[in-house]
mmCIF file of C-alpha atoms and ligand atoms in Angstrom:
data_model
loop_
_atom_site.group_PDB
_atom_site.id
_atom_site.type_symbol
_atom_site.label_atom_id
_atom_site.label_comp_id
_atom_site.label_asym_id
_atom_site.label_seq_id
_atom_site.Cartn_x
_atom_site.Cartn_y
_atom_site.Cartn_z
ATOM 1 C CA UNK Z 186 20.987 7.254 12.559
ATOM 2 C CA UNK Z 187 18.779 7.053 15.509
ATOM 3 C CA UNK Z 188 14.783 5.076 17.007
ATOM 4 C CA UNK Z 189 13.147 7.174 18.999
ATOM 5 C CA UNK Z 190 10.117 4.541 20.598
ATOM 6 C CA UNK Z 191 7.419 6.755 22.058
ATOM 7 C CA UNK Z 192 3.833 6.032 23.605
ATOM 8 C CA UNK Z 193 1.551 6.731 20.603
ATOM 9 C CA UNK Z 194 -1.998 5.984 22.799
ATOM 10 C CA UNK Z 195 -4.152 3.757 24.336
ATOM 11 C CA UNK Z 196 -7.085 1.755 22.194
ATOM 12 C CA UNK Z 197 -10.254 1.815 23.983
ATOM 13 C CA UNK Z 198 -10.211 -1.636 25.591
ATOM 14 C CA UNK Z 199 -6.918 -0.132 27.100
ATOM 15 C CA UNK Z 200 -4.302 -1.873 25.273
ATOM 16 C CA UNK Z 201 -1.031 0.322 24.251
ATOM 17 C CA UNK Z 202 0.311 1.307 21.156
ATOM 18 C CA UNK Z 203 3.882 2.030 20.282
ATOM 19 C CA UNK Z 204 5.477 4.285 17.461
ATOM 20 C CA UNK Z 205 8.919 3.798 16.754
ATOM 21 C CA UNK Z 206 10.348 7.156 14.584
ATOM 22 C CA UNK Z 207 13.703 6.693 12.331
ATOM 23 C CA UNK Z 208 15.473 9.426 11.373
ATOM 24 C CA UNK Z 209 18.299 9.569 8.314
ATOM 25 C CA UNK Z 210 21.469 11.797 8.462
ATOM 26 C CA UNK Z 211 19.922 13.230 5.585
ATOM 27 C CA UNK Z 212 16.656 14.360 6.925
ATOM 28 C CA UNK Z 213 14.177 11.957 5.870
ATOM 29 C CA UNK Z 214 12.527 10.507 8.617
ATOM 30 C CA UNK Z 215 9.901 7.825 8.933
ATOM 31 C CA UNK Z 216 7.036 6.970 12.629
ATOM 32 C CA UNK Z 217 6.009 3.598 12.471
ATOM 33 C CA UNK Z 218 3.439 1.962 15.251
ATOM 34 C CA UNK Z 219 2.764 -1.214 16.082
ATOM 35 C CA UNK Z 220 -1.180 -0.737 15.367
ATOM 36 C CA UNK Z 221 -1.627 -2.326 11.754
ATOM 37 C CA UNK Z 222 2.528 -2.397 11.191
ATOM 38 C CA UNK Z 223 1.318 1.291 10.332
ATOM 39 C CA UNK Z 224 3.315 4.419 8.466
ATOM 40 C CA UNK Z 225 2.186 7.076 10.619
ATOM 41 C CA UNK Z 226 4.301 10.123 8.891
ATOM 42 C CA UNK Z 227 7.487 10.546 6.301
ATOM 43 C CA UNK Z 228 9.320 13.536 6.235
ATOM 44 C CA UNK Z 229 11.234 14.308 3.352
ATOM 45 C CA UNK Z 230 13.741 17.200 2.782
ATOM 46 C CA UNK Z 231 12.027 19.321 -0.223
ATOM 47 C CA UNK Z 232 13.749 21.748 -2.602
ATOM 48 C CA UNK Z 233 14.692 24.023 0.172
ATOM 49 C CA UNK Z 234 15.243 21.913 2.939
ATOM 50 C CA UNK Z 235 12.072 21.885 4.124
ATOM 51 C CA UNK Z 236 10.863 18.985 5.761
ATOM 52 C CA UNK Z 237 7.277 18.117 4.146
ATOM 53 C CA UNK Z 238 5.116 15.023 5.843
ATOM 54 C CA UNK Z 239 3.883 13.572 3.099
ATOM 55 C CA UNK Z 240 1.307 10.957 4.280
ATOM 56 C CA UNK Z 241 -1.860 10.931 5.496
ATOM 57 C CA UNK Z 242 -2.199 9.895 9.351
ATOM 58 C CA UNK Z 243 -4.033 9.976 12.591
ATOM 59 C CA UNK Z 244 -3.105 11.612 16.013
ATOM 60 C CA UNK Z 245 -4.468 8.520 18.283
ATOM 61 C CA UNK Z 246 -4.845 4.928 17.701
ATOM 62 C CA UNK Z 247 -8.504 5.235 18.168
ATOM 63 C CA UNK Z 248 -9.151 7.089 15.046
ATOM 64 C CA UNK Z 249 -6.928 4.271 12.962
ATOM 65 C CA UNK Z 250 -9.674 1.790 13.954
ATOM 66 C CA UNK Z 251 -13.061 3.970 13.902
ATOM 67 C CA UNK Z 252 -12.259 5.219 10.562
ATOM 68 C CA UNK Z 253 -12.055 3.293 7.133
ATOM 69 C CA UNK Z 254 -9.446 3.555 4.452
ATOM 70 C CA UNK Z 255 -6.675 1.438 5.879
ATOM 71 C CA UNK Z 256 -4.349 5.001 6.180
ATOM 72 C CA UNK Z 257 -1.040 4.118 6.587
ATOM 73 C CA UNK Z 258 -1.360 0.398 7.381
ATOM 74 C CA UNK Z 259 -0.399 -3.042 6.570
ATOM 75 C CA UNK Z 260 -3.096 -4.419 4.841
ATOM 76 C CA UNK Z 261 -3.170 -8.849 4.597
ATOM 77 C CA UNK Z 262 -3.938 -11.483 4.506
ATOM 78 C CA UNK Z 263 -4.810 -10.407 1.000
ATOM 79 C CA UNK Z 264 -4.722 -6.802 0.016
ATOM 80 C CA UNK Z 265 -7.541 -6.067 -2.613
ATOM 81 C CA UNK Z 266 -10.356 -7.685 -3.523
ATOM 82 C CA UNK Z 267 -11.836 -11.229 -3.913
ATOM 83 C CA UNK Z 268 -15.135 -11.533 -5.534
ATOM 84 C CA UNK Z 269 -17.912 -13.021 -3.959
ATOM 85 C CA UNK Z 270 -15.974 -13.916 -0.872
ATOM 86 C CA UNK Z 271 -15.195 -17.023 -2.178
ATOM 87 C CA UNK Z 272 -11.863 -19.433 -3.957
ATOM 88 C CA UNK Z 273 -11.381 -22.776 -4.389
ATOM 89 C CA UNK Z 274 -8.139 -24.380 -3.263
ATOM 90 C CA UNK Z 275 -6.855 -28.460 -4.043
ATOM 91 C CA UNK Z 276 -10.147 -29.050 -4.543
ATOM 92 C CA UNK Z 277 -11.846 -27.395 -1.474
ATOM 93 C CA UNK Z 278 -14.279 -24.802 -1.363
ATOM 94 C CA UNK Z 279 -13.385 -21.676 1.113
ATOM 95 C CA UNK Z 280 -16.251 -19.184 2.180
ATOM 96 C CA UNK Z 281 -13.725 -16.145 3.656
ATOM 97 C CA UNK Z 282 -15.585 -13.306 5.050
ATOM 98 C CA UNK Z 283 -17.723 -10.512 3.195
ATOM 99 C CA UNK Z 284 -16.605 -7.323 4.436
ATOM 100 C CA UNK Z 285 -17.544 -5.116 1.148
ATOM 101 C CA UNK Z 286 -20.894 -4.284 1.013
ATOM 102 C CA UNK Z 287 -21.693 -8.462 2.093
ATOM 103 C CA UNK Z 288 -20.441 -9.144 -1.562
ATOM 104 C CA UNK Z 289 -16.820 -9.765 -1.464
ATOM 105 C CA UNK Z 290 -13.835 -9.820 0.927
ATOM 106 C CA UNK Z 291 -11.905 -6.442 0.634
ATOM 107 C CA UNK Z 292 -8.378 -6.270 1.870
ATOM 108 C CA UNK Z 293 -8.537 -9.175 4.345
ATOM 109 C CA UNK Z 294 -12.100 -8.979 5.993
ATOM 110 C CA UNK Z 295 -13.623 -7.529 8.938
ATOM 111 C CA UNK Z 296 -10.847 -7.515 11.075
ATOM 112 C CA UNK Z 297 -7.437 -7.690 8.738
ATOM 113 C CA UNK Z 298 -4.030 -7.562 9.526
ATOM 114 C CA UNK Z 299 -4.435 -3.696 9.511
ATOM 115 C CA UNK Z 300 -6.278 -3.303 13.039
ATOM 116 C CA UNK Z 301 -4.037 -6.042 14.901
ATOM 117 C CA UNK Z 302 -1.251 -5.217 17.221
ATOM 118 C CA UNK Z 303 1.774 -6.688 16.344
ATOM 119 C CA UNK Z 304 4.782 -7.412 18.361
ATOM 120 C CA UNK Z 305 7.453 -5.041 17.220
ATOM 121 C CA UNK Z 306 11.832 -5.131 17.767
ATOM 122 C CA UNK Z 307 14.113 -1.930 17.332
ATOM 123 C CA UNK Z 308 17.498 -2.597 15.939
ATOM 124 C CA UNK Z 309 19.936 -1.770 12.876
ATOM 125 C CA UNK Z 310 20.602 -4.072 10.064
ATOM 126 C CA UNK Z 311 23.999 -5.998 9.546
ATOM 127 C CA UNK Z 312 25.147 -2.565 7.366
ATOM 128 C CA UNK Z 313 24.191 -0.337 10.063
ATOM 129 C CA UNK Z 314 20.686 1.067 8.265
ATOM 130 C CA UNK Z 315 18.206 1.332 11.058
ATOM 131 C CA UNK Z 316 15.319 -0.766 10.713
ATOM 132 C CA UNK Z 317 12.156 -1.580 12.752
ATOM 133 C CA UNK Z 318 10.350 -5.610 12.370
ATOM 134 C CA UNK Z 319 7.058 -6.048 12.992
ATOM 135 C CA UNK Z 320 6.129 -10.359 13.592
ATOM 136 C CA UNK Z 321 1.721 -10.834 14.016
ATOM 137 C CA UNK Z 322 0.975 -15.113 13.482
ATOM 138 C CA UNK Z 323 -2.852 -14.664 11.664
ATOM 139 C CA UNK Z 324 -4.269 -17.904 12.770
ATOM 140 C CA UNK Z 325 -5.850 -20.588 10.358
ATOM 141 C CA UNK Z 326 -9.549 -19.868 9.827
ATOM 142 C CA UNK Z 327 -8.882 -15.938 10.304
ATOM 143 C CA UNK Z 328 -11.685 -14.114 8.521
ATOM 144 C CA UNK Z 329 -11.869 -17.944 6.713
ATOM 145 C CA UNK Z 330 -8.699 -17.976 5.554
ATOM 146 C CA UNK Z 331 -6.833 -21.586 5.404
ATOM 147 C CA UNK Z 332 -3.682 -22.008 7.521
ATOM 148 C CA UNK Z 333 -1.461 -20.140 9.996
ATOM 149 C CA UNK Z 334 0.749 -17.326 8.758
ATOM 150 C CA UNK Z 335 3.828 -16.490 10.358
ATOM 151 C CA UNK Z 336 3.746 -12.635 8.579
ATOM 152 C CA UNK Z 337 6.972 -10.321 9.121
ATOM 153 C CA UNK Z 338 7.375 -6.886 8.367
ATOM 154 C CA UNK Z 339 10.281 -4.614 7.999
ATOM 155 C CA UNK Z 340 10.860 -1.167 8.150
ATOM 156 C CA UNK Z 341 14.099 -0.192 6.714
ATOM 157 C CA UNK Z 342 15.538 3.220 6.596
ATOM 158 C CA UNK Z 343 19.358 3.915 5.173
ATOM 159 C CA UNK Z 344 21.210 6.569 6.132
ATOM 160 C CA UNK Z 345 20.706 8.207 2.319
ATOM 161 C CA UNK Z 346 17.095 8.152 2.877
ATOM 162 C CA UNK Z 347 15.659 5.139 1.523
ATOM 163 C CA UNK Z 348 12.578 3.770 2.707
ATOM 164 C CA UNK Z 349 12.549 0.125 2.598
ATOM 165 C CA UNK Z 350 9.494 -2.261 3.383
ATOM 166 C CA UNK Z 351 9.875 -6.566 3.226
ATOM 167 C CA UNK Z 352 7.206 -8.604 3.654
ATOM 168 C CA UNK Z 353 8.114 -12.286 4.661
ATOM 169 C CA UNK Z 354 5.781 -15.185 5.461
ATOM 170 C CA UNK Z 355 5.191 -18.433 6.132
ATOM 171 C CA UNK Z 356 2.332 -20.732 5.754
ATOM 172 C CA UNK Z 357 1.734 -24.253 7.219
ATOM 173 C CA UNK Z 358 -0.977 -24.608 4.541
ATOM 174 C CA UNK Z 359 -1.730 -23.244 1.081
ATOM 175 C CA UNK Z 360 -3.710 -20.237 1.345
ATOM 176 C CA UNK Z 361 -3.799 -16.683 -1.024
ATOM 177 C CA UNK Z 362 -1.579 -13.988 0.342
ATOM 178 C CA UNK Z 363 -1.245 -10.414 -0.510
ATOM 179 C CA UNK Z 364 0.964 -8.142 1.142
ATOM 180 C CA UNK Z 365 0.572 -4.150 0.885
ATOM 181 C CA UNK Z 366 1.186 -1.007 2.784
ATOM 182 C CA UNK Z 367 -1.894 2.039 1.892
ATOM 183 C CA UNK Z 368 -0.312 4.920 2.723
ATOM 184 C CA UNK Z 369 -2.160 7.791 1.560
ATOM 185 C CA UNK Z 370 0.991 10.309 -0.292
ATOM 186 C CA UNK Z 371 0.567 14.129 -1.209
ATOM 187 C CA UNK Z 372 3.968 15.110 -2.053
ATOM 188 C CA UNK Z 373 2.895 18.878 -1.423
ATOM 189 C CA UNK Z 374 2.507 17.741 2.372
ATOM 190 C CA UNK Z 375 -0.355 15.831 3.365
ATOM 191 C CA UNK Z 376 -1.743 19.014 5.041
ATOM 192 C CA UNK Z 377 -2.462 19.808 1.005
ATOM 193 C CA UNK Z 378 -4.897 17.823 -0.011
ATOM 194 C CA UNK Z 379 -5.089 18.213 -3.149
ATOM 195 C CA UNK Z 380 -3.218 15.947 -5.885
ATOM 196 C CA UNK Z 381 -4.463 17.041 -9.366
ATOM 197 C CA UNK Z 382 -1.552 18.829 -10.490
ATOM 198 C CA UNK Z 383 1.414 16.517 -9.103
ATOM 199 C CA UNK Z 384 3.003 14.412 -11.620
ATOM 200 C CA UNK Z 385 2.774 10.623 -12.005
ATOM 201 C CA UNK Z 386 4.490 7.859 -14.175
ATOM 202 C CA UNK Z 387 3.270 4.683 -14.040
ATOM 203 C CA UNK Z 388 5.717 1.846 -15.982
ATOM 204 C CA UNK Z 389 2.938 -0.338 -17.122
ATOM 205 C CA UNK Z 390 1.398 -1.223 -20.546
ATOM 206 C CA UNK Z 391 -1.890 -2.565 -19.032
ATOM 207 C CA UNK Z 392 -4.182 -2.048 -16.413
ATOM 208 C CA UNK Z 393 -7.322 -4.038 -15.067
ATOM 209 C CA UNK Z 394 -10.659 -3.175 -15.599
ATOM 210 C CA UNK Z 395 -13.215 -3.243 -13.389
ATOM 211 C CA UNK Z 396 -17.150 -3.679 -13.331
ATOM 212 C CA UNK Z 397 -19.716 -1.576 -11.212
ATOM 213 C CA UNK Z 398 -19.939 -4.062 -8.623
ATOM 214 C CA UNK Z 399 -15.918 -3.594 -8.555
ATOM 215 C CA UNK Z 400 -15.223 -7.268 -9.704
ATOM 216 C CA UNK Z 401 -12.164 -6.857 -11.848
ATOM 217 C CA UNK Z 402 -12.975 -8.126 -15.783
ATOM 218 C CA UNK Z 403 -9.672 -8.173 -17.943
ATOM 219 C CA UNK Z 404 -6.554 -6.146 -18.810
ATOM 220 C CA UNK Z 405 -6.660 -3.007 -21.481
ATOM 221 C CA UNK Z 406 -4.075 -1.497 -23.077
ATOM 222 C CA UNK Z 407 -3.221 1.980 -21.669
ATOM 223 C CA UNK Z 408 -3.130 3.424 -24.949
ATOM 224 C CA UNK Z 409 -5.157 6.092 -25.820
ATOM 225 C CA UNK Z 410 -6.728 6.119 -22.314
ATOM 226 C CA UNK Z 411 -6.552 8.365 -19.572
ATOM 227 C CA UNK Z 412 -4.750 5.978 -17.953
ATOM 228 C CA UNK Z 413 -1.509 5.960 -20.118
ATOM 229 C CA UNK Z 414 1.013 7.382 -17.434
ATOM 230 C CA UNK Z 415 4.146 5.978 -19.197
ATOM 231 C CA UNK Z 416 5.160 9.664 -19.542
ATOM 232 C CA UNK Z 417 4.808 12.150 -17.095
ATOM 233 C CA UNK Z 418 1.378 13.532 -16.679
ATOM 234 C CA UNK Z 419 -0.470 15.386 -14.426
ATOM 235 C CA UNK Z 420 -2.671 13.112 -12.086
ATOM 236 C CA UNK Z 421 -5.759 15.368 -12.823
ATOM 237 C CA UNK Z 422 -5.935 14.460 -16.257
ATOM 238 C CA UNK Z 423 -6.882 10.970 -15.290
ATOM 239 C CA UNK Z 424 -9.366 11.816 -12.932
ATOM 240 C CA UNK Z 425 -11.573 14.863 -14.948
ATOM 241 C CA UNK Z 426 -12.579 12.610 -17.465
ATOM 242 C CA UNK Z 427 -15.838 10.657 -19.133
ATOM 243 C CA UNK Z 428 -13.550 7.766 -19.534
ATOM 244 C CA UNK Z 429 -15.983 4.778 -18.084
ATOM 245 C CA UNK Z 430 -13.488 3.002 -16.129
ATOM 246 C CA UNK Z 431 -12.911 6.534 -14.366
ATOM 247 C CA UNK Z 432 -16.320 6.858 -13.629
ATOM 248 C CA UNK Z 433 -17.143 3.810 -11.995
ATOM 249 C CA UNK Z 434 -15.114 4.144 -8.892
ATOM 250 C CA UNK Z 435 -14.880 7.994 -9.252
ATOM 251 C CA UNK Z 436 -10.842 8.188 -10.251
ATOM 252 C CA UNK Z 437 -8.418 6.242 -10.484
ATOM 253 C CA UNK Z 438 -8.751 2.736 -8.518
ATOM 254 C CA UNK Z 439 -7.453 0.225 -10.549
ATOM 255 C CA UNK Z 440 -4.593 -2.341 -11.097
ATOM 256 C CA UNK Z 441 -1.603 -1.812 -13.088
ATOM 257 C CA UNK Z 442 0.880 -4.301 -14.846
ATOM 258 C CA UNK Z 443 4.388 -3.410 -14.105
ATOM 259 C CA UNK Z 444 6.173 -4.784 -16.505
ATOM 260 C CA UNK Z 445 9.759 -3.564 -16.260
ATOM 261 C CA UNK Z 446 9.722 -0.902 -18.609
ATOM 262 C CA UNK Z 447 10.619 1.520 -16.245
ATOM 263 C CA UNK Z 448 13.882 0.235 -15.299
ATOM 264 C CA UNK Z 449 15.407 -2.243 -12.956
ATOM 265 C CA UNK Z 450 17.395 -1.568 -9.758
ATOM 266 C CA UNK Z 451 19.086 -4.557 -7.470
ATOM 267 C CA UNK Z 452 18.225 -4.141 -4.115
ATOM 268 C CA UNK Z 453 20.652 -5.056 -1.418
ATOM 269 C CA UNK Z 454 22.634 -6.612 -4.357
ATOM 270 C CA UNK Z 455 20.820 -9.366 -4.499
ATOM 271 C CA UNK Z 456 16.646 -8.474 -5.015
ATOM 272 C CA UNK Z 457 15.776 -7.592 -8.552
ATOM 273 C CA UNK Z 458 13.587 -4.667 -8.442
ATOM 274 C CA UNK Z 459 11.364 -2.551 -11.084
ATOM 275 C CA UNK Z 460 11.007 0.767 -10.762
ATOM 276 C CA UNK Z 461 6.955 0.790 -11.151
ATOM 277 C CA UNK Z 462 5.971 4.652 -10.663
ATOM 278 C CA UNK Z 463 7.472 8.145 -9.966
ATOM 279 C CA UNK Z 464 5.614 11.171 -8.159
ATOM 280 C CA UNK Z 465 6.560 14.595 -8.428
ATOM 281 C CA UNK Z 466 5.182 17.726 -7.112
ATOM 282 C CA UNK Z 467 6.726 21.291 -8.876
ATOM 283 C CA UNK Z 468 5.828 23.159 -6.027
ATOM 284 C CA UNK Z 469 8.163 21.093 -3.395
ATOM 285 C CA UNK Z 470 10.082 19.547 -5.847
ATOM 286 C CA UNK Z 471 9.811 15.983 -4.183
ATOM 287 C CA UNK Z 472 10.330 13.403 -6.167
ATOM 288 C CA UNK Z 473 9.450 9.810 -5.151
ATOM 289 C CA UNK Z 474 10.465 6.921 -6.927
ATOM 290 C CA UNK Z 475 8.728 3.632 -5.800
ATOM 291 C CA UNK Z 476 10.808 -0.022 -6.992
ATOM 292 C CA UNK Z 477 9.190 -2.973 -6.570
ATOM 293 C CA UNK Z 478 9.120 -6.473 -7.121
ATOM 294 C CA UNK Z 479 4.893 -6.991 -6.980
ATOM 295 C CA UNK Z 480 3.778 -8.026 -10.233
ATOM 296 C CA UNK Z 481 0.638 -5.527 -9.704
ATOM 297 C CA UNK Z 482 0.151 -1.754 -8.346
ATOM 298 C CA UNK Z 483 -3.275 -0.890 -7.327
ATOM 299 C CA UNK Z 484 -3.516 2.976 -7.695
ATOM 300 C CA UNK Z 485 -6.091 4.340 -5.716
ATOM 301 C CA UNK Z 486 -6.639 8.056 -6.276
ATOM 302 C CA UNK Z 487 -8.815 8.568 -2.791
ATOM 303 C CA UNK Z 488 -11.910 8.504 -4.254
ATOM 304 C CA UNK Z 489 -13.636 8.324 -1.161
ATOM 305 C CA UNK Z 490 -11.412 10.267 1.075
ATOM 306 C CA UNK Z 491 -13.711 12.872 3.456
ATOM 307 C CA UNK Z 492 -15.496 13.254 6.709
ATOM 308 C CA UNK Z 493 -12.507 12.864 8.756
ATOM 309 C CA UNK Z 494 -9.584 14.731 10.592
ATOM 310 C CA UNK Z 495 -6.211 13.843 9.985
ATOM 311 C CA UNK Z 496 -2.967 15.126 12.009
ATOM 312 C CA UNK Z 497 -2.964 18.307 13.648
ATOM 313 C CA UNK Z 498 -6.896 18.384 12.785
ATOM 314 C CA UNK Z 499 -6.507 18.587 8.987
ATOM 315 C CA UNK Z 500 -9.602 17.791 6.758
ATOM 316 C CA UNK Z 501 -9.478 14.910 4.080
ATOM 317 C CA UNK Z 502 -10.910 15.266 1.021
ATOM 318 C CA UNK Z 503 -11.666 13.811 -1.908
ATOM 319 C CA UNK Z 504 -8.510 12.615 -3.709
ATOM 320 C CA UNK Z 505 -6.492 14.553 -1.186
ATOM 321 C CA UNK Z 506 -3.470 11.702 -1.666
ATOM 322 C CA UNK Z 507 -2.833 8.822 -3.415
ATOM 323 C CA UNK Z 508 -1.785 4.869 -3.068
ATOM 324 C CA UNK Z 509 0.368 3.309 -4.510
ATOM 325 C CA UNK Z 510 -0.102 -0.509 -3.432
ATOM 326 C CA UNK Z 511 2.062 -3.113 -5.043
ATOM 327 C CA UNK Z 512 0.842 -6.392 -4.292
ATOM 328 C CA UNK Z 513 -1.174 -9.000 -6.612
ATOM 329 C CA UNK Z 514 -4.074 -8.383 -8.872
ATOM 330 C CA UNK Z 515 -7.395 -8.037 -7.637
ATOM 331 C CA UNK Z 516 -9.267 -11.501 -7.506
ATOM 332 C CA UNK Z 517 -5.869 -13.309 -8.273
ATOM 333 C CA UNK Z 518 -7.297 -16.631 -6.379
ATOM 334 C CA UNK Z 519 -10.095 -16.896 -9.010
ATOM 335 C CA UNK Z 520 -7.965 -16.411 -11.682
ATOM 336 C CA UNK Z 521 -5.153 -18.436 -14.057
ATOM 337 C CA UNK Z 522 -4.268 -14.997 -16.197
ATOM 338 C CA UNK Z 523 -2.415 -13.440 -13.509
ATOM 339 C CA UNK Z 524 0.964 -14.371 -11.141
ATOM 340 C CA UNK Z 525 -0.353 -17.188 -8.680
ATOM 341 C CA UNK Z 526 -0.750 -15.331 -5.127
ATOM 342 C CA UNK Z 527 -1.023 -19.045 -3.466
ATOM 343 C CA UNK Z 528 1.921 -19.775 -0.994
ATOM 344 C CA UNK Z 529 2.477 -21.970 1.492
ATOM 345 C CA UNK Z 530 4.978 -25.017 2.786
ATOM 346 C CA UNK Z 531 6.500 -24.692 -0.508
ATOM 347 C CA UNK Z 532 6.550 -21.577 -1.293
ATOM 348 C CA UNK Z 533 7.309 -18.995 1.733
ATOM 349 C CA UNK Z 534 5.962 -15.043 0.731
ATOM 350 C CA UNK Z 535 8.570 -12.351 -0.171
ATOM 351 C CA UNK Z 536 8.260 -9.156 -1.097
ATOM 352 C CA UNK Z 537 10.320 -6.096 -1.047
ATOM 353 C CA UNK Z 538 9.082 -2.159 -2.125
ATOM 354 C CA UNK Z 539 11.648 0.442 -1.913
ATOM 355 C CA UNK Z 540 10.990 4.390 -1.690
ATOM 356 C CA UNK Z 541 13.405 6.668 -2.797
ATOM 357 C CA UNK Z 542 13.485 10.313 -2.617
ATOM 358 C CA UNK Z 543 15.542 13.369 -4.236
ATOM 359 C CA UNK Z 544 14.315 16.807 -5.783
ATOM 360 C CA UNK Z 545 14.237 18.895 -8.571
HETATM 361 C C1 GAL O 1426 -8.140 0.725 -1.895
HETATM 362 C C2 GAL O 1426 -9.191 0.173 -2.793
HETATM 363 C C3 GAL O 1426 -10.321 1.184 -2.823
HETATM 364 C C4 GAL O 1426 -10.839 1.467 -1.424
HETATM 365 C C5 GAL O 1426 -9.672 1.815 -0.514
HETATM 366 C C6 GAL O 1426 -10.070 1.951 0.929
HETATM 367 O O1 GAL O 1426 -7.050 -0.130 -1.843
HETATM 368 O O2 GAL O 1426 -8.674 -0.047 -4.080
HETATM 369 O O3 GAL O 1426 -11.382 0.733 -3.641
HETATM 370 O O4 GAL O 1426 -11.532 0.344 -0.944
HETATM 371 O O5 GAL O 1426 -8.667 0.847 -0.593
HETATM 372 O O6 GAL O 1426 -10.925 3.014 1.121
#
């Protein structure tokens, strides 16, 4: 196992960013910066013994701020959506900042945990897996939010190639948290861009809907619907449809219920974890198996990928990857049907998602 910690560029009011790369005996290896506690590329061996980078990513700093679409990145102090910019907490009425289309807060507000720098630290864990920790305090009234945040992150890679990311915090006040990471995955290669004929399975009876003003309404059953990936299905078959909730945001880009049907793993002996969705590709015969234990997965089918250059000058396009982003439903602080996203003093965040790869 080895940490390679390179110069990754300069931001233009001059400050530095860092990218820290880990690499497995077995070939997978995984470049993390400090920009946004970002996933700036994952190797992974593929039925030849290839390596394939399979997501999505910038080649300066710059271009992670300048462009939407969190790529990569950390995204907090609450991943998703909130609707109209607005929650109520012990009585008291919070106005957080309106960063969708001045209607509602989307994945933190103006300035969320995904364009900070945060301090980083190099090291291996007590069983020798390498593992890079990224620490950023968000201060109380950030974007409106109540209460300072004491957010870690963790980068964990074993020497059998799986990709490990916690998410700790503490809060000195109650406040809505929701902790993701939005990387962007073509199992092809990201180079690819093109996802319709991988293969997804989603472990979830129920998914939330959302209206045309993307408030989420309630849960469906995925029965009979496009969106019934309990087997293996192509991803296309979701997305070339009439289905209404596939035409308002264009694809997929909705919330699923992971409800432990797809199988439970124990993490570091002592972390129950679900397995919430596998991705395949047949032509590189990568296989990804994402456990978590989020009680939601936003899937996001890159509906409005485009108009921008990735890595080595590659073009995005539309639904050119996919994210998988387990975290809390959408809107959770204005709800009561849903897992409560509310921590603080008494209740300290923690959240593990773990990425395993093979073939076939
Ligand atoms: C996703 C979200 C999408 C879109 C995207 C960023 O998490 O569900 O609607 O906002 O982030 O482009």
């Amino acid at each position: 196992m080895s940490i390679e910690k390179k110069f990754f560029g300069k931001l233009s009011d001059g400050r530095e960013v860092t990218a820290f790369t880990m690499k497995a005996e077995c070939g997978v290896s995984v470049t993390v910066m400090d920009l946004g506690a970002t996933m700036v590329s994952l190797n992974v061996p593929d039925k030849n013994g290839e390596l394939k980078d399979i997501v999505c990513g910038y080649d300066s700093p710059e271009e992670y701020i300048k462009n939407d679409g969190y790529t990569g990145a950390t995204v907090g102090r609450y991943a998703n959506r909130i609707d109209k910019g607005h929650f109520t907490l012990d009585g008291k009425d919070y106005e957080i900042s309106k960063n969708e289309d001045g209607k509602r807060t989307l994945h933190g507000g103006f300035c969320g945990f995904d364009k900070k720098i945060w301090r980083s630290e190099a090291g291996q864990c007590g069983c020798g897996a390498d593992r890079i920790k990224f620490y950023y305090t968000s201060e109380d009234g950030e974007e409106g939010f109540p209460g300072n945040v004491d957010v870690t992150v963790v980068y964990r890679l074993s020497a059998d190639g799986e990709l490990a990311i916690r998410y700790l915090a503490e809060a000195d006040k109650m406040t809505p948290m929701a902790l993701t990471n939005h990387s962007y995955f073509n199992l092809d290669g990201y180079e690819k861009q093109d996802i319709s004929r991988q293969l997804l399975t989603i472990n979830a009876n129920r998914f939330m809907g959302i209206d045309d003003e993307s408030i989420s309404t309630e849960f469906f059953d995925v029965q009979d619907t496009p969106f019934d990936f309990r087997k293996e299905k192509q991803i296309g078959k979701a997305l070339f449809t009439n289905y209404e909730h596939v035409m308002i945001p264009g694809g997929i880009d909705h919330s699923f219920d992971i409800d432990g049907t797809g199988g439970k793993m124990l993490w570091k002996h002592d972390i129950p974890l679900v397995k919430s969705v596998t991705m395949r590709s047949k032509e590189t015969g990568i296989v990804m198996d994402i456990y978590t234990d989020a009680p939601a997965m936003q899937v996001y089918s890159g509906n409005h990928m485009g108009g921008v250059k990735y890595k080595g000058g590659v073009e995005a396009k539309k639904q050119g990857a996919i994210c998988f982003e387990p975290g809390y439903f959408p809107n959770s602080p204005n709800r009561t049907d849903v897992p409560s996203c509310i921590f603080g003093p008494d209740r300290p965040y923690s959240s593990t998602t773990v990425y395993k790869f093979s073939v076939k």
